[in-house]
Every structure is written in C-alpha cells, then in structure tokens.
C-alpha cells in the first residue's frame, strides 16, 4: 500500500555511497551478492528416517562456542510429505561455522522421535538455517527443536498438508501488514491461541522499511533509519523475529508467505519504487536483491526454483480441497503504477500492455488453476483486485475531498484498478472467454490496504445487463469470483471519511463489506459446501494484550462464485448517507 508519501527532505540520506564502497563496508564481495543458495548451502538431510533417536551422538553436543536462539524458530510452505524448518543462531564468534541439528517428533513432549537433520551455517547466510524436512506423513502434526553447541531452541509445532485424495475441511489464518512502529502484534498472539489452524497465509508487509518517526511512533526500529543495505534488511528482519507475539505464531503453525512492497520499499515494482532514490540510496537492482536475499534467509519460504530468490510465486497444495496460488504482484514483473487517483482521461490505467504480474506468472496462475484438481482455488494476492469506483453526481452532499477523488475508472493506481486490462484478461479467463474452460471456486485473498473489504469480481459492477458482462447487485449474478481483503495487524487504515467510503459503495455494488478502522486478522474456513471468511478485530495495538471480537463473517457457496447475499443492498449505504 502506499505508505506515507515520501517527504524526501525528512529522510536521512546516505550521500556519496558508491556500490563498491557500500559492499566493502558490508564485508561482501560483489560476486557473492545474491549468488548464494540458502537451501542448497545451509544444511543437509541426513535422512534419519529410521526413527532411531541418535540425539546422544550429534556433533553439536560438544560446545565449541557460546550460541543463542534469540530469533526462535519457524516452519513454512508445508507439503504432504515435507515442510521447511527455520531458525537463526546468534554465535559469539561470527567468523566461525556453526553446526547443529534439528530433531523432529510426533509429540510435544519430544518422546516420539521421527528424524533428525544436521546443519551448518555461517555469516554468508547471516547464521540463518533453513532445511526442507522430507519423508513426513501427510496431514500430520510434528514438533521440532533445533540444537547447537549444547543449547536448544524453543519447540515448534507444524503440520503437513493433506495428500491427494484427502478432502477434509481446512482453516487458515490470513494476515497482512504488521508495521512494528504502529504498535503491538496482538493479532498474531490471538491467532496463536487457536487450535484449529492448518497454516498461516501472510500476504505481505511482514516487515516495513521505514526509519524511526517516518511511519508510526509506538515502537522504535532497528536500525533506526530506513533500511537500504543488506545489513539493514537483515537487522530489520532480526528485530521482527524477536517480537514475542510473532514468535508465538511461528511456533504454532507453518507460514505461507509472499512479499508485498514494504519487504523491499514502498510501492516497489520491477524497476524501482516510490520510496527509492536511485543513486543516493544505491542502485535499485542491488537494493531489490538485498531485500530478496534477506527475505529468503529470514523467512521459512521454499523457493520454487532453488537459488532463484527473485521468483517466489508458487503453488501450495492441500489435498483435493485447496490449491493455493501465491502471487508476486510487486517485484517479479510489475510495470510502474498509474497515478492515484487514476485519471480516467489519460488512459494509463487501461493500457492493454500494462502488467502487474507478467506473462510467465499469468500463465502460472491461469494454467495452474485450470489444471487444478482441487475444489477451491485460493489466490494469495497483495493489492486490491476488485474495482473501487466513485462516479460524479451520485453523492450528495459531497465533501471537498470527493472532488479530488472522483474517478470513474478507479481510485487506486497501485491496485489492480491501475492495471485494468490485465485484470480483465484474468476475469475473461475465469469465465472461459479466453478459449479455455471456465474456472470456478476462485477466492482471492488480499492485503496491502490495511482495511477490510469483501467483494464480488465482475467486469463492470454498474452494468446491469448480464448478457454483456453485467452484474446484479442484489443476487450477485454476473460475478465470476470473490475477494476477501483482510485488514492489517497494526498498519493504519485508510484515512478516508465515512462519506467517501459510502460514496464508493453507492457506485460499487459489488462491494459487500467495508471496515476501515479495525486491526486484526481473518480466519478462512474452506469446506466442501462453502468457504467462510471471518474478520476478527483486536481491541488495541497500543499495548500488548487486549481482547478480540468477531467483526464480520461472509460466505461463498460451492459453485456460486459470488458472496452469499446478506440483507438487501444497499441498506447500509442508504443509512450511512442518511446519517442513521
Ligand atoms: Fe501494508
């Protein structure tokens, strides 16, 4: 999401840093930047699948130096027979290789030994450890603990996915946008208290790049300034991984993550970013590489092409119930965004060749969904897919801001509204208008805008004639898919007056729910008869703790491709406009 529009004079700069001097300062040779493959280099599977607990003879039992597990543990990208296990060692001597082992069990008391895997890690990967634990049973809970130099990590719990043929109901925690400077991650803590979650879907903005005072002031950042170098990105990831509430959630469930913009910098795209000044802040390709490298090192992500940190869009399968398509709508191949609000007369947002995801990723998505055997296709998306529309003359009286926001073709150039031709291409494919078969039961999960939105996906929400791609706002007829935009963990909501929101809804009848004030998380429950999205709101982010409430629940019935209507639209719009 657009963070604060940058006031460049307030940003602390690092003038005069050349690529050579800044790499030298990091102690990194040019050839090594971005060239390491963490998955290949950080450990090996000793394949101890014989259930022989050999914990008494590991090489790490003889301490060679003092180490700590300050950043806890994590798991991610589960498959039916494997899962990524992650930790980070903090060694006393950063010049030496650190060895250790992870042990995997079937019980929390760590008595039912399954297997162990040895690892080595060095400063080259910032002493992070990432192992793919293979040979596991489908749909099974496992517990794991890392050891090194006589020290043990916290115990983690994770779970493999159901295998093909398995169609049990699934529950996912869905989160996005955790600005540490804006407060405490109570949403993560509340989600960690649940027992019924199969995996956490994190839609991005897991970290934020800003320095102190630039975006939020409840907690201070490490480093104190905007993150630009590889060392900066690693330090910020390390700070997040020391947050006790985030640690709780990582310890309970596997994460399936994708980056949005703030894992690199605000409103980033393939060739640059709003919050990047070429030259003064280095070379974009290098900065992007630093962000991607730190992300790979510090997140429990399984790269679809080992060694290629620039490509993270991937599919995660949950038996015959769910195929999850995690998209990269930022760095892989995105063109520069259109201006916000979109200017309907300049034609930029609707240019036919503008791309958000690029041809390779489009084919991955559409061909993958079309070939999928799963009942539900979830798309892990970052920026809002459905249209935000305000038309002139329909809102009375209009606040002054409305005049600036009148945009019949969309409001947010950073979202899919700014890439409308590619969005239409996807909608056409879902309907089967591209020569292929129609694709049903597609649910788009979105973050980025720090607010909750529920919408039908249709060509033109204001066209009432079904035969020409129209949409019935009462029944949802004409919708081809649905979208649940989850609110943020802490990041601030849209600074839009209620009247603007109501004006959007008045001419956007495909939008079924809006909440711009609550922070929290969602639980997505996927079953054979329906998919349900619960919106949970936390009572505070200004201190650790507090309570939570169920704010809203919306459903999609199997095969309907539309939000199940609740009441008669647009009652809340009318009451809102009347001030009731
Ligand atoms: Fe965000």
Coordinates of C-alpha atoms and ligand atoms in Angstrom, one line a residue:
X1 CA 0.0 0.0 0.0
X2 CA 1.0 3.5 -0.4
X3 CA 2.7 4.4 2.8
X4 CA 3.3 8.0 3.7
X5 CA 4.1 9.8 0.5
X6 CA 7.7 10.5 0.9
X7 CA 8.8 13.9 2.1
X8 CA 12.3 13.5 0.8
X9 CA 13.8 16.3 2.9
X10 CA 12.9 14.4 6.1
X11 CA 14.5 11.2 5.1
X12 CA 18.0 10.6 6.3
X13 CA 20.2 10.0 3.4
X14 CA 23.5 8.3 2.9
X15 CA 25.1 10.5 0.3
X16 CA 28.1 9.6 -1.6
X17 CA 27.9 5.8 -1.1
X18 CA 29.1 4.0 -4.2
X19 CA 28.2 0.4 -4.9
X20 CA 31.8 -0.6 -4.3
X21 CA 32.3 1.2 -1.0
X22 CA 29.0 0.1 0.4
X23 CA 29.6 -3.6 -0.5
X24 CA 33.1 -3.2 1.0
X25 CA 31.5 -1.8 4.2
X26 CA 29.4 -4.9 4.5
X27 CA 32.4 -7.1 4.1
X28 CA 30.7 -8.6 1.0
X29 CA 32.4 -9.2 -2.3
X30 CA 30.5 -8.3 -5.4
X31 CA 30.4 -11.8 -6.7
X32 CA 28.7 -13.2 -3.7
X33 CA 25.8 -10.7 -3.6
X34 CA 22.6 -12.6 -4.4
X35 CA 24.6 -15.5 -5.6
X36 CA 24.1 -17.8 -2.6
X37 CA 21.6 -20.5 -2.5
X38 CA 20.4 -20.9 1.1
X39 CA 18.5 -24.1 0.6
X40 CA 21.5 -25.7 -1.0
X41 CA 24.1 -24.3 1.3
X42 CA 22.8 -24.3 4.8
X43 CA 22.2 -27.9 5.7
X44 CA 21.8 -31.4 4.6
X45 CA 19.2 -34.0 5.3
X46 CA 20.9 -37.0 6.9
X47 CA 17.7 -38.8 6.2
X48 CA 17.5 -40.4 9.6
X49 CA 14.1 -41.8 8.9
X50 CA 14.5 -45.0 10.8
X51 CA 13.1 -43.5 14.0
X52 CA 16.4 -44.1 15.8
X53 CA 16.8 -41.3 18.3
X54 CA 20.5 -40.6 18.0
X55 CA 20.4 -37.4 19.9
X56 CA 23.2 -38.6 22.2
X57 CA 25.7 -38.6 19.4
X58 CA 25.4 -35.5 17.4
X59 CA 28.4 -33.4 16.6
X60 CA 26.9 -30.4 18.2
X61 CA 26.9 -31.8 21.7
X62 CA 30.4 -30.6 22.3
X63 CA 30.1 -26.8 22.7
X64 CA 32.8 -25.0 20.7
X65 CA 31.4 -21.6 21.4
X66 CA 28.5 -19.8 23.1
X67 CA 25.4 -19.5 20.9
X68 CA 21.8 -18.3 21.5
X69 CA 18.5 -18.9 19.7
X70 CA 17.2 -15.3 20.1
X71 CA 15.0 -15.4 17.0
X72 CA 13.1 -18.6 17.9
X73 CA 12.0 -21.0 15.1
X74 CA 9.6 -21.1 12.3
X75 CA 8.2 -23.5 9.7
X76 CA 6.7 -22.9 6.3
X77 CA 5.4 -24.0 2.9
X78 CA 4.1 -27.4 4.0
X79 CA 3.6 -30.2 1.5
X80 CA 2.0 -33.6 2.1
X81 CA 5.4 -35.1 2.8
X82 CA 7.7 -32.2 3.8
X83 CA 7.9 -28.8 5.4
X84 CA 10.5 -26.0 5.7
X85 CA 12.1 -25.7 9.2
X86 CA 13.9 -22.5 10.1
X87 CA 15.9 -21.0 12.8
X88 CA 18.7 -18.5 13.3
X89 CA 21.8 -18.9 15.5
X90 CA 23.4 -15.9 17.3
X91 CA 27.0 -17.0 17.8
X92 CA 29.6 -15.4 19.9
X93 CA 32.2 -15.7 17.2
X94 CA 30.8 -14.7 13.8
X95 CA 33.9 -15.8 12.0
X96 CA 33.3 -19.5 12.5
X97 CA 31.0 -22.0 11.1
X98 CA 28.2 -23.0 13.4
X99 CA 27.0 -26.6 13.4
X100 CA 23.8 -28.1 14.8
X101 CA 20.9 -30.4 14.4
X102 CA 17.1 -30.3 14.3
X103 CA 15.1 -33.2 15.8
X104 CA 11.6 -33.9 14.7
X105 CA 9.0 -35.6 16.8
X106 CA 5.3 -36.6 16.8
X107 CA 4.6 -35.3 20.2
X108 CA 5.1 -32.1 22.1
X109 CA 6.9 -33.9 24.9
X110 CA 9.5 -34.8 22.4
X111 CA 9.4 -38.6 23.1
X112 CA 8.2 -39.9 19.7
X113 CA 11.3 -39.3 17.7
X114 CA 10.9 -39.2 13.9
X115 CA 14.1 -38.0 12.4
X116 CA 17.0 -35.5 12.7
X117 CA 18.8 -33.3 10.2
X118 CA 22.3 -31.8 10.6
X119 CA 23.1 -28.3 9.5
X120 CA 25.9 -25.8 9.2
X121 CA 25.5 -22.1 8.9
X122 CA 27.9 -19.2 8.5
X123 CA 27.9 -15.4 8.2
X124 CA 27.3 -15.8 4.5
X125 CA 23.6 -16.6 5.3
X126 CA 23.6 -14.4 8.4
X127 CA 23.6 -17.6 10.5
X128 CA 20.1 -18.5 9.5
X129 CA 19.2 -22.1 9.0
X130 CA 16.6 -23.4 6.6
X131 CA 16.1 -27.1 6.0
X132 CA 13.5 -29.0 4.0
X133 CA 12.4 -31.8 6.2
X134 CA 11.3 -34.6 3.8
X135 CA 9.9 -38.1 4.3
X136 CA 7.0 -37.0 6.6
X137 CA 3.4 -38.4 6.7
X138 CA 0.5 -36.5 5.2
X139 CA -1.8 -34.3 7.3
X140 CA 0.2 -34.9 10.5
X141 CA 1.3 -32.6 13.3
X142 CA 5.0 -32.6 14.1
X143 CA 7.1 -30.9 16.7
X144 CA 10.7 -29.8 16.2
X145 CA 13.6 -28.4 18.1
X146 CA 17.0 -27.1 17.0
X147 CA 20.2 -27.7 18.9
X148 CA 23.7 -26.2 18.6
X149 CA 26.7 -26.1 20.9
X150 CA 24.7 -27.6 23.8
X151 CA 21.8 -25.0 23.5
X152 CA 18.3 -25.8 22.4
X153 CA 15.7 -23.7 20.6
X154 CA 12.1 -23.3 21.6
X155 CA 10.0 -26.2 20.4
X156 CA 8.0 -25.6 17.3
X157 CA 4.8 -27.2 16.1
X158 CA 4.0 -27.6 12.4
X159 CA 1.8 -29.7 10.2
X160 CA 2.0 -31.4 6.8
X161 CA -0.8 -30.9 4.3
X162 CA -3.4 -33.5 3.3
X163 CA -2.3 -35.5 0.3
X164 CA -4.2 -36.1 -3.0
X165 CA -7.5 -37.8 -2.3
X166 CA -7.9 -36.1 1.1
X167 CA -10.7 -33.6 1.2
X168 CA -11.1 -32.6 4.8
X169 CA -12.1 -29.1 5.7
X170 CA -9.3 -26.6 6.2
X171 CA -8.8 -23.5 8.3
X172 CA -6.3 -20.8 7.5
X173 CA -5.2 -17.7 9.4
X174 CA -4.9 -14.8 7.0
X175 CA -2.8 -11.8 7.9
X176 CA -1.0 -8.8 6.3
X177 CA 0.7 -5.5 7.2
X178 CA 2.5 -5.5 10.5
X179 CA 4.1 -2.1 11.0
X180 CA 6.1 -2.6 14.1
X181 CA 6.3 1.2 14.7
X182 CA 2.5 1.4 14.9
X183 CA 2.1 -1.0 17.8
X184 CA 1.9 -4.5 19.1
X185 CA 1.1 -7.6 17.2
X186 CA -1.9 -8.7 19.3
X187 CA -3.5 -10.1 16.2
X188 CA -0.6 -12.6 15.9
X189 CA -0.9 -13.5 19.6
X190 CA -4.7 -14.1 19.3
X191 CA -4.3 -16.2 16.2
X192 CA -1.6 -18.3 18.0
X193 CA -4.1 -19.2 20.7
X194 CA -6.3 -21.1 18.2
X195 CA -6.1 -24.8 17.9
X196 CA -7.9 -25.2 14.5
X197 CA -5.5 -23.5 12.1
X198 CA -3.8 -25.5 9.4
X199 CA -1.4 -22.8 8.2
X200 CA -1.0 -19.0 8.3
X201 CA -1.2 -17.2 4.9
X202 CA 0.8 -14.0 5.2
X203 CA 0.0 -11.7 2.3
X204 CA 2.9 -9.3 2.8
X205 CA 4.3 -6.3 4.6
X206 CA 5.6 -8.7 7.1
X207 CA 8.3 -6.0 7.8
X208 CA 8.3 -2.3 7.0
X209 CA 11.4 -0.4 5.7
X210 CA 10.9 2.9 7.4
X211 CA 13.1 4.6 9.9
X212 CA 12.0 6.0 13.2
X213 CA 9.5 8.8 13.0
X214 CA 8.6 8.1 9.4
X215 CA 5.6 5.9 9.8
X216 CA 4.4 5.2 13.3
X217 CA 5.9 6.0 16.7
X218 CA 4.7 3.4 19.2
X219 CA 7.8 1.3 18.9
X220 CA 11.3 2.1 17.6
X221 CA 13.0 0.4 14.8
X222 CA 16.4 -1.4 14.4
X223 CA 18.2 0.0 12.6
X224 CA 16.8 3.5 13.4
X225 CA 16.9 4.6 9.8
X226 CA 15.3 3.4 6.6
X227 CA 16.7 0.1 5.6
X228 CA 18.7 0.1 2.4
X229 CA 21.7 -2.2 2.6
X230 CA 21.8 -6.0 3.1
X231 CA 22.9 -5.4 6.6
X232 CA 19.9 -3.1 7.2
X233 CA 17.4 -5.6 5.8
X234 CA 18.9 -8.4 7.9
X235 CA 18.8 -6.3 11.0
X236 CA 15.1 -5.3 10.5
X237 CA 14.1 -9.0 9.9
X238 CA 16.0 -9.9 13.0
X239 CA 14.1 -7.3 15.1
X240 CA 10.8 -8.7 13.8
X241 CA 11.8 -12.3 14.6
X242 CA 12.5 -11.2 18.2
X243 CA 8.9 -10.0 18.7
X244 CA 7.3 -12.3 21.2
X245 CA 3.8 -12.3 19.6
X246 CA 5.2 -13.1 16.2
X247 CA 7.4 -15.8 17.7
X248 CA 4.3 -17.4 19.3
X249 CA 2.5 -17.6 15.9
X250 CA 5.6 -19.0 14.2
X251 CA 5.9 -21.6 17.0
X252 CA 2.3 -22.8 16.4
X253 CA 1.7 -23.0 12.7
X254 CA 3.5 -23.2 9.4
X255 CA 3.5 -19.9 7.4
X256 CA 2.9 -19.5 3.7
X257 CA 4.3 -16.1 2.9
X258 CA 4.6 -13.7 0.0
X259 CA 6.1 -10.2 -0.1
X260 CA 4.3 -7.0 -0.7
X261 CA 6.1 -3.7 -1.2
X262 CA 7.5 -3.0 2.2
X263 CA 9.7 -6.1 2.3
X264 CA 11.7 -4.0 -0.2
X265 CA 10.3 -0.4 0.0
X266 CA 7.1 1.5 -0.5
X267 CA 5.3 0.9 -3.8
X268 CA 8.1 -1.1 -5.3
X269 CA 7.9 -2.6 -8.7
X270 CA 10.2 -4.4 -11.2
X271 CA 12.3 -1.4 -12.0
X272 CA 12.1 0.9 -8.9
X273 CA 10.0 2.1 -6.1
X274 CA 8.3 5.3 -4.8
X275 CA 10.5 5.1 -1.7
X276 CA 13.8 4.6 -3.5
X277 CA 16.1 7.3 -4.8
X278 CA 18.4 6.0 -7.4
X279 CA 22.0 6.9 -6.6
X280 CA 21.6 8.4 -3.1
X281 CA 20.1 5.1 -2.0
X282 CA 22.2 2.9 -4.2
X283 CA 21.3 1.0 -7.4
X284 CA 17.7 -0.3 -7.4
X285 CA 18.6 -3.7 -8.7
X286 CA 21.1 -4.2 -5.9
X287 CA 18.7 -2.9 -3.2
X288 CA 16.0 -5.2 -4.6
X289 CA 18.5 -8.0 -4.4
X290 CA 19.4 -7.3 -0.8
X291 CA 15.7 -7.3 0.1
X292 CA 15.1 -10.6 -1.7
X293 CA 18.2 -12.2 -0.2
X294 CA 17.3 -11.2 3.4
X295 CA 13.7 -12.4 2.8
X296 CA 15.0 -15.8 1.6
X297 CA 17.4 -16.0 4.6
X298 CA 14.9 -15.0 7.3
X299 CA 11.6 -16.4 6.1
X300 CA 10.5 -20.0 6.1
X301 CA 9.8 -19.9 2.3
X302 CA 10.5 -22.7 -0.1
X303 CA 11.8 -21.2 -3.4
X304 CA 10.1 -22.8 -6.4
X305 CA 13.4 -22.6 -8.2
X306 CA 16.1 -23.2 -5.6
X307 CA 18.7 -20.4 -5.8
X308 CA 16.4 -18.0 -7.6
X309 CA 15.4 -15.5 -4.9
X310 CA 13.7 -13.3 -7.4
X311 CA 10.9 -15.8 -8.1
X312 CA 8.7 -16.6 -5.2
X313 CA 5.2 -17.1 -6.9
X314 CA 4.3 -20.7 -6.3
X315 CA 1.5 -23.2 -5.6
X316 CA 0.9 -24.8 -2.3
X317 CA -1.5 -27.8 -2.4
X318 CA -3.8 -29.0 0.4
X319 CA -5.1 -32.4 -0.9
X320 CA -8.2 -32.2 -3.1
X321 CA -9.7 -29.3 -1.2
X322 CA -7.4 -26.3 -1.9
X323 CA -4.8 -25.3 -4.4
X324 CA -3.2 -22.0 -3.2
X325 CA -1.6 -19.8 -5.8
X326 CA 0.7 -17.3 -4.1
X327 CA 1.4 -14.3 -6.4
X328 CA 4.1 -11.7 -6.5
X329 CA 2.4 -8.5 -7.7
X330 CA 5.4 -6.4 -6.9
X331 CA 8.9 -7.3 -7.9
X332 CA 8.7 -10.0 -10.5
X333 CA 7.4 -8.2 -13.5
X334 CA 5.2 -5.2 -12.5
X335 CA 5.2 -2.1 -14.5
X336 CA 5.3 1.3 -12.9
X337 CA 1.9 2.1 -11.2
X338 CA -0.6 4.6 -12.6
X339 CA -1.1 7.8 -10.7
X340 CA -3.5 7.9 -7.7
X341 CA -6.4 8.8 -8.0
X342 CA -6.5 7.3 -11.5
X343 CA -7.0 9.9 -14.2
X344 CA -9.8 8.5 -16.4
X345 CA -8.8 10.7 -19.3
X346 CA -5.1 9.8 -19.6
X347 CA -5.7 6.2 -20.4
X348 CA -2.7 5.0 -18.4
X349 CA -4.5 2.6 -16.1
X350 CA -6.2 0.8 -19.0
X351 CA -3.3 0.5 -21.4
X352 CA -3.6 -3.0 -22.8
X353 CA 0.1 -4.0 -22.3
X354 CA 0.4 -2.8 -18.7
X355 CA 1.2 -5.8 -16.5
X356 CA 1.0 -6.4 -12.7
X357 CA 2.3 -10.0 -12.8
X358 CA 3.9 -10.6 -16.2
X359 CA 3.3 -13.2 -18.8
X360 CA 5.1 -16.0 -17.1
X361 CA 3.2 -15.5 -13.8
X362 CA -0.1 -15.1 -15.7
X363 CA 0.4 -18.4 -17.3
X364 CA 1.4 -20.0 -14.0
X365 CA -1.8 -18.7 -12.5
X366 CA -4.3 -19.4 -15.2
X367 CA -2.9 -22.6 -16.5
X368 CA -2.4 -23.8 -12.9
X369 CA -5.9 -23.0 -11.8
X370 CA -7.3 -24.6 -15.0
X371 CA -5.4 -27.8 -14.4
X372 CA -6.1 -27.9 -10.7
X373 CA -7.9 -30.9 -9.3
X374 CA -8.7 -29.0 -6.1
X375 CA -12.3 -27.9 -5.3
X376 CA -11.2 -24.4 -4.3
X377 CA -8.5 -22.2 -5.8
X378 CA -7.2 -19.6 -3.4
X379 CA -5.1 -16.7 -4.8
X380 CA -2.7 -15.2 -2.4
X381 CA -2.6 -11.7 -3.8
X382 CA -1.3 -8.4 -2.5
X383 CA -3.1 -5.4 -3.9
X384 CA -6.9 -5.0 -4.2
X385 CA -8.3 -6.8 -7.2
X386 CA -11.9 -5.5 -7.3
X387 CA -12.8 -2.1 -8.6
X388 CA -13.1 1.0 -6.4
X389 CA -15.4 3.4 -8.2
X390 CA -16.8 6.8 -7.4
X391 CA -19.0 8.4 -10.1
X392 CA -19.7 12.1 -10.2
X393 CA -23.1 13.3 -9.3
X394 CA -24.3 10.4 -7.3
X395 CA -23.2 11.6 -3.9
X396 CA -25.0 14.5 -2.3
X397 CA -23.7 16.4 -0.5
X398 CA -20.1 15.7 -1.4
X399 CA -17.2 16.6 0.9
X400 CA -14.4 18.7 -0.5
X401 CA -12.2 15.6 -0.8
X402 CA -14.6 13.9 -3.1
X403 CA -13.9 16.3 -5.9
X404 CA -10.3 15.2 -5.8
X405 CA -11.2 11.5 -5.7
X406 CA -13.8 11.4 -8.4
X407 CA -12.5 8.6 -10.6
X408 CA -15.0 6.6 -12.6
X409 CA -12.2 4.2 -13.7
X410 CA -10.8 3.6 -10.2
X411 CA -9.2 5.3 -7.3
X412 CA -6.0 3.4 -6.5
X413 CA -3.3 3.3 -9.2
X414 CA -1.3 1.0 -7.1
X415 CA -4.0 -1.7 -7.1
X416 CA -5.4 -3.7 -10.0
X417 CA -7.5 -0.7 -10.9
X418 CA -4.3 0.6 -12.3
X419 CA -3.8 -2.5 -14.4
X420 CA -7.3 -2.9 -15.6
X421 CA -6.6 -4.6 -18.9
X422 CA -4.7 -7.4 -17.2
X423 CA -7.4 -7.7 -14.6
X424 CA -10.0 -8.0 -17.4
X425 CA -7.8 -10.7 -19.0
X426 CA -7.9 -12.7 -15.8
X427 CA -11.7 -12.2 -15.4
X428 CA -12.2 -13.4 -19.0
X429 CA -10.2 -16.5 -18.3
X430 CA -12.2 -17.2 -15.2
X431 CA -15.4 -17.0 -17.2
X432 CA -13.9 -19.1 -20.0
X433 CA -13.9 -16.3 -22.5
X434 CA -10.3 -16.9 -23.5
X435 CA -10.9 -20.1 -25.3
X436 CA -10.3 -22.3 -22.2
X437 CA -12.7 -23.8 -19.7
X438 CA -14.3 -21.6 -17.0
X439 CA -12.6 -21.7 -13.6
X440 CA -14.9 -22.0 -10.6
X441 CA -14.5 -21.6 -6.9
X442 CA -11.7 -18.9 -7.1
X443 CA -11.3 -16.9 -3.9
X444 CA -8.8 -14.1 -3.9
X445 CA -7.1 -13.2 -0.6
X446 CA -5.7 -9.7 -0.5
X447 CA -3.8 -7.4 2.0
X448 CA -2.0 -4.2 1.4
X449 CA -4.6 -1.6 2.2
X450 CA -4.9 -2.1 6.0
X451 CA -8.7 -2.3 5.8
X452 CA -11.4 -5.0 5.3
X453 CA -13.3 -5.3 2.0
X454 CA -15.5 -8.1 0.7
X455 CA -16.4 -8.1 -3.0
X456 CA -17.7 -10.0 -6.0
X457 CA -15.4 -10.0 -9.0
X458 CA -17.2 -8.9 -12.2
X459 CA -16.4 -7.0 -15.4
X460 CA -18.5 -3.9 -14.7
X461 CA -20.4 -3.6 -11.4
X462 CA -22.5 -0.8 -12.9
X463 CA -23.7 -2.7 -16.0
X464 CA -27.0 -4.3 -15.1
X465 CA -27.4 -6.4 -18.2
X466 CA -25.9 -9.9 -17.6
X467 CA -25.6 -10.6 -21.3
X468 CA -22.9 -8.0 -21.8
X469 CA -20.9 -8.8 -18.7
X470 CA -23.3 -7.1 -16.4
X471 CA -23.9 -7.6 -12.7
X472 CA -26.9 -7.9 -10.5
X473 CA -26.1 -6.2 -7.2
X474 CA -28.9 -8.0 -5.3
X475 CA -28.1 -11.6 -6.3
X476 CA -24.5 -11.3 -7.4
X477 CA -25.4 -12.8 -10.8
X478 CA -22.5 -12.0 -13.1
X479 CA -19.8 -12.5 -10.6
X480 CA -17.0 -14.9 -11.6
X481 CA -15.0 -15.0 -8.3
X482 CA -14.9 -13.4 -4.9
X483 CA -12.3 -11.4 -3.0
X484 CA -11.6 -11.1 0.8
X485 CA -9.3 -8.2 1.6
X486 CA -8.1 -8.7 5.1
X487 CA -7.3 -5.8 7.5
X488 CA -3.8 -5.1 8.9
X489 CA -2.2 -6.5 12.0
X490 CA -1.1 -2.9 13.0
X491 CA -0.7 -0.7 10.0
X492 CA -3.1 2.3 9.9
X493 CA -6.3 2.1 7.9
X494 CA -7.3 4.4 5.1
X495 CA -7.7 8.0 6.0
X496 CA -11.0 8.3 4.2
X497 CA -14.1 10.0 5.7
X498 CA -17.0 7.7 6.0
X499 CA -18.8 9.6 3.4
X500 CA -16.2 8.7 0.8
X501 CA -16.5 5.1 1.7
X502 CA -20.2 5.3 1.4
X503 CA -19.8 7.0 -2.0
X504 CA -17.6 4.2 -3.2
X505 CA -20.2 1.7 -2.1
X506 CA -23.0 3.6 -3.7
X507 CA -21.4 3.1 -7.1
X508 CA -19.6 -0.1 -6.3
X509 CA -22.4 -2.5 -5.6
X510 CA -20.1 -5.5 -5.9
X511 CA -18.5 -4.4 -2.6
X512 CA -20.4 -6.2 0.2
X513 CA -18.5 -5.0 3.3
X514 CA -16.0 -2.3 4.2
X515 CA -14.3 -1.6 7.5
X516 CA -11.6 1.0 7.6
X517 CA -11.0 1.3 11.3
X518 CA -10.3 -2.2 12.7
X519 CA -7.0 -4.0 13.1
X520 CA -6.9 -7.8 13.3
X521 CA -6.8 -10.9 11.2
X522 CA -9.1 -13.3 9.3
X523 CA -9.8 -17.0 9.5
X524 CA -10.7 -18.6 6.2
X525 CA -12.6 -21.8 6.6
X526 CA -12.8 -24.0 3.5
X527 CA -15.2 -26.8 3.3
X528 CA -17.0 -28.8 0.5
X529 CA -20.2 -26.8 0.8
X530 CA -18.8 -23.3 1.3
X531 CA -15.8 -21.1 2.1
X532 CA -16.2 -18.7 5.0
X533 CA -14.2 -15.7 5.9
X534 CA -14.3 -14.4 9.5
X535 CA -12.9 -10.9 10.3
X536 CA -11.5 -10.8 13.8
X537 CA -10.7 -7.4 15.4
X538 CA -8.3 -6.7 18.3
X539 CA -9.2 -4.2 20.9
X540 CA -5.9 -2.4 20.9
X541 CA -2.5 -2.3 19.3
X542 CA -1.1 0.4 21.7
X543 CA -0.1 -2.2 24.3
X544 CA 0.4 -5.9 24.4
X545 CA -2.7 -7.9 25.3
X546 CA -6.3 -6.9 25.0
X547 CA -9.3 -8.8 23.6
X548 CA -10.7 -9.7 20.3
X549 CA -14.2 -9.7 18.7
X550 CA -15.7 -11.3 15.6
X551 CA -16.4 -8.3 13.5
X552 CA -18.0 -9.8 10.3
X553 CA -18.5 -13.2 8.6
X554 CA -19.1 -13.7 4.9
X555 CA -19.6 -16.9 2.9
X556 CA -19.2 -18.2 -0.7
X557 CA -21.2 -21.3 -1.5
X558 CA -19.7 -24.0 -3.6
X559 CA -20.0 -23.2 -7.3
X560 CA -21.7 -19.8 -6.7
X561 CA -18.6 -17.6 -7.4
X562 CA -20.3 -14.8 -5.5
X563 CA -20.6 -13.6 -1.9
X564 CA -23.8 -15.1 -0.4
X565 CA -26.1 -12.0 -0.1
X566 CA -26.6 -10.6 3.4
X567 CA -29.8 -8.5 3.6
X568 CA -30.8 -6.1 0.8
X569 CA -28.2 -4.0 -0.8
X570 CA -27.6 -1.1 -0.3
X571 CA -29.3 -0.7 3.1
X572 CA -26.1 0.3 4.9
X573 CA -25.2 2.7 2.2
X574 CA -28.6 4.4 2.5
X575 CA -28.5 4.5 6.2
X576 CA -24.9 5.8 6.0
X577 CA -25.9 8.6 3.7
X578 CA -28.8 9.5 5.8
X579 CA -26.6 9.5 8.8
X580 CA -28.6 6.9 10.6
Ligands
LIG1 FE1 0.9 -2.6 4.4

